[in-house]
XYZ file of N, CA, C and O in Angstrom:
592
model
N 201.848 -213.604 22.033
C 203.230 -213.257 22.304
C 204.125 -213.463 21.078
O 205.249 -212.965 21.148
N 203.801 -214.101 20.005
C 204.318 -214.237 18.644
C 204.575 -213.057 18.161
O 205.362 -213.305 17.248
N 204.414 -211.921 18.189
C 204.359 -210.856 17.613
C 205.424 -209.896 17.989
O 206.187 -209.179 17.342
N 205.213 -210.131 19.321
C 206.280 -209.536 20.066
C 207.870 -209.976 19.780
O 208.268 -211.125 19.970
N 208.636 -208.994 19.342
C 209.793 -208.586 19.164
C 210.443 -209.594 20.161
O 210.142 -209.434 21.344
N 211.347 -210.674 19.823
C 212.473 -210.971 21.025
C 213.046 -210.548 21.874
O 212.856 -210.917 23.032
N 214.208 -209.342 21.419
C 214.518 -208.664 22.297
C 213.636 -207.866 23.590
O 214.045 -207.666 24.734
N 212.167 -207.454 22.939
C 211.602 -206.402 23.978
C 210.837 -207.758 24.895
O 210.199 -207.737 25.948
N 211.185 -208.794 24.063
C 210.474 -210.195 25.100
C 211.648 -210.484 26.463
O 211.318 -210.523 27.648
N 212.824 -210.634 26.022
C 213.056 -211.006 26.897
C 213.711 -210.138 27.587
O 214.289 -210.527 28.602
N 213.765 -208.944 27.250
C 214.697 -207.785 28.240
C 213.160 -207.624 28.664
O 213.280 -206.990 29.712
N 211.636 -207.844 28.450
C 210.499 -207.032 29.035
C 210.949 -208.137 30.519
O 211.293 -207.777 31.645
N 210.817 -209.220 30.095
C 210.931 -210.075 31.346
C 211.768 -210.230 31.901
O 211.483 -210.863 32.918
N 212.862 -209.975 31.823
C 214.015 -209.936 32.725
C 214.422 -209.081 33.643
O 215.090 -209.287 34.657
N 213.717 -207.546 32.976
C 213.302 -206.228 33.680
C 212.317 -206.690 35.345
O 212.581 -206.205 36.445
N 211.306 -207.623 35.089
C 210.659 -208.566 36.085
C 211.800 -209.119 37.332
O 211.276 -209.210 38.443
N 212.750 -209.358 37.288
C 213.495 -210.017 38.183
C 214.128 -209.146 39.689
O 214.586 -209.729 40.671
N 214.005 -207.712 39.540
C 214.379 -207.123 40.520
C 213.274 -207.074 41.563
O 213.430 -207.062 42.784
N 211.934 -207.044 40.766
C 210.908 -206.817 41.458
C 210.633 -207.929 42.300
O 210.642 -207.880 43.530
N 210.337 -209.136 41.468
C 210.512 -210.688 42.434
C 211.468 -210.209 43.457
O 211.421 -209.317 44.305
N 212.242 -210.978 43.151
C 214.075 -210.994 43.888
C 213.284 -210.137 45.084
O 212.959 -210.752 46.099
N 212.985 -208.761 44.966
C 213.092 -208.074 46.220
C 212.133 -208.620 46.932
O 212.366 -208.834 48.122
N 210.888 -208.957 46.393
C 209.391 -208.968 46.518
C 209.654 -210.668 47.836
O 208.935 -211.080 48.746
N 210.544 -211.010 47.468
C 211.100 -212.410 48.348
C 211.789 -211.940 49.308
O 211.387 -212.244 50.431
N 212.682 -211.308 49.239
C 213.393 -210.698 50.127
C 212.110 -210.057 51.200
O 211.892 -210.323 52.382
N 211.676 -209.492 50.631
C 210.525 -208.118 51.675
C 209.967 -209.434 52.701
O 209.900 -209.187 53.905
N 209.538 -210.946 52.172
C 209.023 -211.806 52.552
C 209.952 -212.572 53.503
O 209.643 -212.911 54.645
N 211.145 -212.809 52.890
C 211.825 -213.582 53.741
C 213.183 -213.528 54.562
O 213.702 -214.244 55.419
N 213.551 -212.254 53.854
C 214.780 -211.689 54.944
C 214.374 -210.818 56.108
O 213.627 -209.840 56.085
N 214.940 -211.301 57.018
C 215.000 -210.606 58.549
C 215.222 -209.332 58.687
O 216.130 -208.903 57.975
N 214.486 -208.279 59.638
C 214.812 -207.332 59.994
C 216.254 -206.793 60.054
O 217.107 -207.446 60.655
N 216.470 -205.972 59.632
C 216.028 -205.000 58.927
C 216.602 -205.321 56.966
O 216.266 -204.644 55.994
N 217.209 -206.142 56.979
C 217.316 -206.014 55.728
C 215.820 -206.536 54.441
O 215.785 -206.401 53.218
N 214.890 -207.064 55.299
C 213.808 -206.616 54.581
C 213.184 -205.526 54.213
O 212.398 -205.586 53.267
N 213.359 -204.610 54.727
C 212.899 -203.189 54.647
C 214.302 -202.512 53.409
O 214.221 -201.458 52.778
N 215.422 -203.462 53.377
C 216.216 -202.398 52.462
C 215.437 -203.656 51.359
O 215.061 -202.929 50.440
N 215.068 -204.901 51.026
C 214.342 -205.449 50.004
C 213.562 -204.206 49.617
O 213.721 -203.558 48.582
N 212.585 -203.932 50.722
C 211.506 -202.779 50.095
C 211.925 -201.976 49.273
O 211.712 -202.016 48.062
N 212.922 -200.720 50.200
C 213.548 -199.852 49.484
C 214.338 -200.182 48.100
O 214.514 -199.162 47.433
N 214.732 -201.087 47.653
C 215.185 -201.714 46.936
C 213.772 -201.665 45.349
O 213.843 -201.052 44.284
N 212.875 -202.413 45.787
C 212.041 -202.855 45.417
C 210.928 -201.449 44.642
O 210.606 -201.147 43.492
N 210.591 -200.816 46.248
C 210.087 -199.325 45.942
C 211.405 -198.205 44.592
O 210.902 -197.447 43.763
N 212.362 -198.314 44.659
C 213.279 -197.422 43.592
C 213.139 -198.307 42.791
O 212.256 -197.870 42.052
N 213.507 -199.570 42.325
C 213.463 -200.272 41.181
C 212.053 -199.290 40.245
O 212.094 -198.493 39.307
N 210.972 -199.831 41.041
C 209.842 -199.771 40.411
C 209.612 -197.881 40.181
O 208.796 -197.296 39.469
N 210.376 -197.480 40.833
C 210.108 -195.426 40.342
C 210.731 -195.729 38.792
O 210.421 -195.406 37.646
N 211.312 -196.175 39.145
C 212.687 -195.955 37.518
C 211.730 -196.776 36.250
O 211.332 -196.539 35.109
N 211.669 -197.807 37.205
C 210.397 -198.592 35.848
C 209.554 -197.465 35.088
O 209.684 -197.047 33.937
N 208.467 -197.034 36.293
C 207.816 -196.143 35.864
C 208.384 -195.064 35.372
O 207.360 -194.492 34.997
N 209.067 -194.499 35.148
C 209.981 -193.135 34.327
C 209.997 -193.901 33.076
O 209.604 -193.347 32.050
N 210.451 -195.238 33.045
C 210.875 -195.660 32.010
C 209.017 -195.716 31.191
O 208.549 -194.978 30.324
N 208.655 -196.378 31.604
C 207.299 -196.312 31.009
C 206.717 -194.922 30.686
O 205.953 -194.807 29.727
N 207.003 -194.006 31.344
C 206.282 -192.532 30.699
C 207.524 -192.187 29.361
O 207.286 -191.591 28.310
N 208.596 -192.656 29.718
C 209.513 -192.062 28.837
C 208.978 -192.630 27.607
O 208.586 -191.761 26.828
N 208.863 -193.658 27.256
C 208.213 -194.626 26.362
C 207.550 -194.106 25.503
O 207.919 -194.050 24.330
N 206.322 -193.578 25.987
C 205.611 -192.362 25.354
C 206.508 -191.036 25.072
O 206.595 -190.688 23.894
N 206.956 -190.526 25.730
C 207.606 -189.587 25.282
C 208.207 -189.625 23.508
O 208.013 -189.066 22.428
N 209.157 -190.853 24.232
C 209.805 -191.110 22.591
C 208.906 -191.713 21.243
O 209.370 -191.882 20.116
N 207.899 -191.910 21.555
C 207.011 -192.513 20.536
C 206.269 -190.999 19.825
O 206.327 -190.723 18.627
N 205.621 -190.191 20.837
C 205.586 -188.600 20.680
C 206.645 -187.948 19.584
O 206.363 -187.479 18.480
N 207.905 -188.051 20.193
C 208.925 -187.415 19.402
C 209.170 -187.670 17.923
O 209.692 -186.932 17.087
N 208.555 -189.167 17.776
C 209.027 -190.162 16.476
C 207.625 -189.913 15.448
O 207.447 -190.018 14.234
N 206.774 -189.540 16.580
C 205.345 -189.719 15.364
C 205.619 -188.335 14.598
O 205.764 -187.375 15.355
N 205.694 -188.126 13.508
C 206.047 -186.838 12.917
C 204.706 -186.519 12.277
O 204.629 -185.339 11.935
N 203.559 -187.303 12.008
C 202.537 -187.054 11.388
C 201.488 -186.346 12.067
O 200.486 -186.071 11.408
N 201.563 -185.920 13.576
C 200.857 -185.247 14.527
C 202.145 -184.540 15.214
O 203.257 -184.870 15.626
N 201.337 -183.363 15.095
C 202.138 -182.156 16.255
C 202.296 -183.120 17.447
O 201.590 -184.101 17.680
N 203.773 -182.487 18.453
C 203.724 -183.333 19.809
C 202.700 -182.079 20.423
O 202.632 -180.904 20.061
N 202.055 -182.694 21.329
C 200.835 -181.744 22.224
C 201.653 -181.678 23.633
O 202.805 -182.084 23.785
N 200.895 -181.134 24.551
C 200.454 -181.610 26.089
C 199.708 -182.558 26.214
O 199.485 -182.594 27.424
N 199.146 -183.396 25.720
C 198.572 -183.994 26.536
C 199.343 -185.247 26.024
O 199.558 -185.807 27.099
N 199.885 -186.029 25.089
C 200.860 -186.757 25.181
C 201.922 -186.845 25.868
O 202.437 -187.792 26.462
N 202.358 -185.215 25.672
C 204.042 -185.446 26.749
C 203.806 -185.342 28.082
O 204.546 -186.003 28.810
N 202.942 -184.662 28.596
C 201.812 -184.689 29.615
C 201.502 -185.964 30.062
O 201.455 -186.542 31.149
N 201.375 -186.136 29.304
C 201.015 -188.268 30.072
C 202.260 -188.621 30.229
O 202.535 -188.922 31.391
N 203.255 -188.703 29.347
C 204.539 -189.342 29.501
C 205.012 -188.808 30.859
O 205.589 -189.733 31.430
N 205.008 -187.920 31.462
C 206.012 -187.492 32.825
C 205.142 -187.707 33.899
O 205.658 -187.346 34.957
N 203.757 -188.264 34.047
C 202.925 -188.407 35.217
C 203.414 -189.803 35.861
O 203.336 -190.003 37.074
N 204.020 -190.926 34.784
C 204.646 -192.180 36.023
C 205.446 -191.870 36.346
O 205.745 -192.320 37.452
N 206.536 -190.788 35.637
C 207.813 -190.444 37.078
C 207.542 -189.672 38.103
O 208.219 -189.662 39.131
N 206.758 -189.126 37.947
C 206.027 -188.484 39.205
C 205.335 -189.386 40.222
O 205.699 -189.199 41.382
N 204.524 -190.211 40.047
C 204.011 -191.178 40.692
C 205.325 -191.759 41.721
O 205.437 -191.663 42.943
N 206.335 -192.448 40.614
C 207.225 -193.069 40.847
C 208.088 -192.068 41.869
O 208.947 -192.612 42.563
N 207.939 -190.963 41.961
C 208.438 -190.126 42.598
C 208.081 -189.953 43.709
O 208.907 -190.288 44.558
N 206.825 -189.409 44.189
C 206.301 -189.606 45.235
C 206.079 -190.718 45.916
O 205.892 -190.491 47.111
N 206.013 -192.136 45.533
C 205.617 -193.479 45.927
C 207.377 -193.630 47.004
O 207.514 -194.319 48.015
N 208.156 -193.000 46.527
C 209.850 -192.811 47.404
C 209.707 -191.762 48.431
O 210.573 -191.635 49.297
N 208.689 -191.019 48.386
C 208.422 -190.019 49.585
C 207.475 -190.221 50.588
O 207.260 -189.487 51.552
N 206.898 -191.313 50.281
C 205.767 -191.578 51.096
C 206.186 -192.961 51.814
O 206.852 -193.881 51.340
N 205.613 -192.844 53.076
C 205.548 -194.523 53.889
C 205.327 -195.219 53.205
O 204.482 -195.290 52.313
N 206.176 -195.914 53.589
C 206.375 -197.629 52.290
C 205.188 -198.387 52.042
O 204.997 -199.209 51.146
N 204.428 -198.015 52.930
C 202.924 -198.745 52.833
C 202.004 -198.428 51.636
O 201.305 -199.046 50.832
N 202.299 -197.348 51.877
C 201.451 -196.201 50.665
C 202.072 -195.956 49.816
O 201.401 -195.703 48.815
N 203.465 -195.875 49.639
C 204.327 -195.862 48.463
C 203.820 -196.958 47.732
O 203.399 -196.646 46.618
N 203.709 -198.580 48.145
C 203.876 -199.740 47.525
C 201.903 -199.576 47.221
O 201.605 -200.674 46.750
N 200.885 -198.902 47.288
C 200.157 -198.451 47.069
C 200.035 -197.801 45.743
O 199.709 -198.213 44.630
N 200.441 -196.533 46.269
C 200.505 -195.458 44.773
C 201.230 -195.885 43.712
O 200.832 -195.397 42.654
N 202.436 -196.848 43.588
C 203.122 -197.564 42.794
C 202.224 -198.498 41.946
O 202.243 -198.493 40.715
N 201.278 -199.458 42.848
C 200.727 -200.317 41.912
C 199.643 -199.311 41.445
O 199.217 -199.652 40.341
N 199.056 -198.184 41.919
C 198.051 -197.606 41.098
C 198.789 -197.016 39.932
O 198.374 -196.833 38.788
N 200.085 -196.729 40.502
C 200.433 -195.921 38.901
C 201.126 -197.299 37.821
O 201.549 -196.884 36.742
N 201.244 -198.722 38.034
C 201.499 -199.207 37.008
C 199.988 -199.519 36.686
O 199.605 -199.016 35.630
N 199.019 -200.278 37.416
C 197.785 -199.930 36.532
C 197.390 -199.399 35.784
O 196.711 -199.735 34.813
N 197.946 -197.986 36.294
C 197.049 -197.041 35.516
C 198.027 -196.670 33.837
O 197.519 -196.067 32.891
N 199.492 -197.227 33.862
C 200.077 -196.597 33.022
C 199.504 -197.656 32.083
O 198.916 -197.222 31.092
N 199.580 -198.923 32.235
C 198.849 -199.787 31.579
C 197.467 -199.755 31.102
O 197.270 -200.611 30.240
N 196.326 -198.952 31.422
C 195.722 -198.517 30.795
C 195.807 -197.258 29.953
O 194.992 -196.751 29.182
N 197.074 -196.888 30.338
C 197.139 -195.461 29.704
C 197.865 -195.647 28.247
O 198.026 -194.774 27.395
N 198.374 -197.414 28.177
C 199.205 -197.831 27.049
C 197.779 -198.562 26.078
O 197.471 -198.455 24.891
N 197.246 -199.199 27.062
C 195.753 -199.366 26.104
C 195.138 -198.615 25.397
O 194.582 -198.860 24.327
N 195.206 -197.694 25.944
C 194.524 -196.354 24.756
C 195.377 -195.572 24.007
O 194.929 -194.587 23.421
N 196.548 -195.870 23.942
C 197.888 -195.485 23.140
C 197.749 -195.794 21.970
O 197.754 -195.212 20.885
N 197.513 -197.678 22.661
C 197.659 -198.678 21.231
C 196.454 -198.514 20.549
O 196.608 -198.321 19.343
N 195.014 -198.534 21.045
C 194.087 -198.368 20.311
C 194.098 -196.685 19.317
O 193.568 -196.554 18.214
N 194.830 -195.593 20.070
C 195.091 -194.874 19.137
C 195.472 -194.859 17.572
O 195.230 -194.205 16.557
N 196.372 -196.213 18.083
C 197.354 -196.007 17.050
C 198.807 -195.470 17.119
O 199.747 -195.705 16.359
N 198.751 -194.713 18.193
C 200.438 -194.528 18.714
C 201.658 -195.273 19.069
O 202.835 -195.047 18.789
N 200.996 -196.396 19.884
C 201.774 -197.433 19.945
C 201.471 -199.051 19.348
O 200.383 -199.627 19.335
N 202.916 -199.616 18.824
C 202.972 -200.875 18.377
C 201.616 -201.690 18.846
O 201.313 -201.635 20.037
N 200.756 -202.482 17.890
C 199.715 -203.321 18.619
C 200.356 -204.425 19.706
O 199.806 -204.728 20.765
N 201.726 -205.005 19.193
C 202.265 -205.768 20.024
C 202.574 -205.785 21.302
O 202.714 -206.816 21.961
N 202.739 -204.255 21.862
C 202.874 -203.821 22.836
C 201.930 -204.442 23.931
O 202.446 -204.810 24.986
N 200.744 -204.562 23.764
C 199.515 -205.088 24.605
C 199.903 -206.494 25.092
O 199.725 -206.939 26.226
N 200.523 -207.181 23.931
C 200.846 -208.862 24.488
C 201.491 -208.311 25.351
O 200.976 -208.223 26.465
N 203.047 -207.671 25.087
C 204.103 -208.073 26.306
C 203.708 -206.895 27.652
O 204.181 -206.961 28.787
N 202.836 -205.964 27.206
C 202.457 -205.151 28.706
C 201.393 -206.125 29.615
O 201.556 -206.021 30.831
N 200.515 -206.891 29.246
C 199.601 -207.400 30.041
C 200.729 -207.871 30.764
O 201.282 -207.122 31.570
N 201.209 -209.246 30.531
C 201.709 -209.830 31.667
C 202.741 -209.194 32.508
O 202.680 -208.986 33.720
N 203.734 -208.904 31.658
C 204.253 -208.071 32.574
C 203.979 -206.857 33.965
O 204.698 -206.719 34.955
N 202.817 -206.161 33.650
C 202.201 -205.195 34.621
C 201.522 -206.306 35.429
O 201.468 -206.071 36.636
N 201.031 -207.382 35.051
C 200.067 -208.613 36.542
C 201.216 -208.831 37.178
O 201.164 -208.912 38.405
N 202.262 -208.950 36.627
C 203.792 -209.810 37.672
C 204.236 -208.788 38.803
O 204.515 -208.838 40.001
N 204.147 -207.737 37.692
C 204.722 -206.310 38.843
C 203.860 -205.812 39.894
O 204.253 -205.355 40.967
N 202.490 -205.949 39.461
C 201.581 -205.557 40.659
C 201.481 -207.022 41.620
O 201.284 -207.075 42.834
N 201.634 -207.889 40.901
C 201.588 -209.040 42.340
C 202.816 -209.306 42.791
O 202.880 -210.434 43.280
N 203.919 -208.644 42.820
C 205.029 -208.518 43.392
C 205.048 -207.267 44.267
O 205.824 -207.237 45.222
N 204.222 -206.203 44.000
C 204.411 -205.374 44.562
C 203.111 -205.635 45.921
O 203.398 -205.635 47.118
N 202.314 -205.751 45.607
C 201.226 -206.095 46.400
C 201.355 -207.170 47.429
O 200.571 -207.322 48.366
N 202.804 -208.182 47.086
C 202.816 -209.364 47.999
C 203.912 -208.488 49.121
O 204.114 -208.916 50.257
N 204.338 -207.651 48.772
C 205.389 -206.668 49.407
C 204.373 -206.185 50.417
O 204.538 -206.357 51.625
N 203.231 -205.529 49.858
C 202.458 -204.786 50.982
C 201.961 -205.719 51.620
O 201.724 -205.315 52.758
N 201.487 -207.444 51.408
C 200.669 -207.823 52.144
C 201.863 -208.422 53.226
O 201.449 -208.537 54.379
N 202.792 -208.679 53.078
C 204.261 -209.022 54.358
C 204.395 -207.900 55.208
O 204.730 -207.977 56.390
N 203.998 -206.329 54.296
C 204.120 -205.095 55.086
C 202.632 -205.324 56.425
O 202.762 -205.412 57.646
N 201.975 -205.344 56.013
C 200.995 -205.685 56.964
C 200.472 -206.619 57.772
O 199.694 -206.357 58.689
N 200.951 -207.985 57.412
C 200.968 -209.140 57.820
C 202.074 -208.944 59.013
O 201.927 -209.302 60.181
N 202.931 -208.454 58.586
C 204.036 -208.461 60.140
C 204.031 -207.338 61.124
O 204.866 -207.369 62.027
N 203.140 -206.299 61.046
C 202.673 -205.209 61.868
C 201.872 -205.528 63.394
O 201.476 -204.593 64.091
């Protein structure tokens, strides 16, 4: 984590706090305002993900030493989509397709960085951050099912 930039340290983790916050709420506030935790919780995390494809996007735009392709900017718009549909679907399966698409964007930043496209530093502050968000999101689904 030495490597990592301050600022993207502590705005990466502070970005973390809506997801908790709600992820407690989904757990411990009463009908029905647990379900607006969710909803809460479910949009936070679309926008995350936009923000994470955008990420790529702008790294695309900046690399001037490679043409931008499809299949870079192509990757960049598949977590707002995710993030998109995960708001159209039952919250069950939303909070589902959500953690598959931060998984997956997180591996999709692993092979960024091993490219060479993105900062090596990036890997410190994405690991933890993506374990916090999927076990926030996942403790959401297991209250979703636990109280059914």
């Amino acid at each position: 984590m030495a490597e990592v930039p301050r600022p993207a340290l502590v705005l990466g983790f502070a970005g973390l706090i809506p997801f908790v916050a709600a992820g407690f709420g989904v757990w411990l506030a009463g009908y029905p305002q647990n379900l607006i935790a969710l909803d809460i919780q479910l949009a936070y995390g679309a926008v995350i993900l936009s923000f994470m494809g955008a990420v790529h996007w702008g790294l695309a735009m900046a690399d001037r030493s490679v043409a931008i392709g499809y299949r870079r900017l192509g990757w960049s718009v598949v977590p707002a989509l995710i993030g998109w549909l995960a708001l159209l679907l039952n919250p069950v399966y939303g909070l589902l397709l959500m953690t598959i698409g931060f998984a997956g964007v997180y591996f999709g930043d692993l092979r960024s960085i091993a490219a060479g496209h993105t900062p090596s530093w990036y890997r410190a502050l994405r690991k933890p951050l993506t374990i916090i968000v999927i076990a926030a999101l996942a403790s959401s689904y297991g209250a979703l099912i636990l109280r059914v």
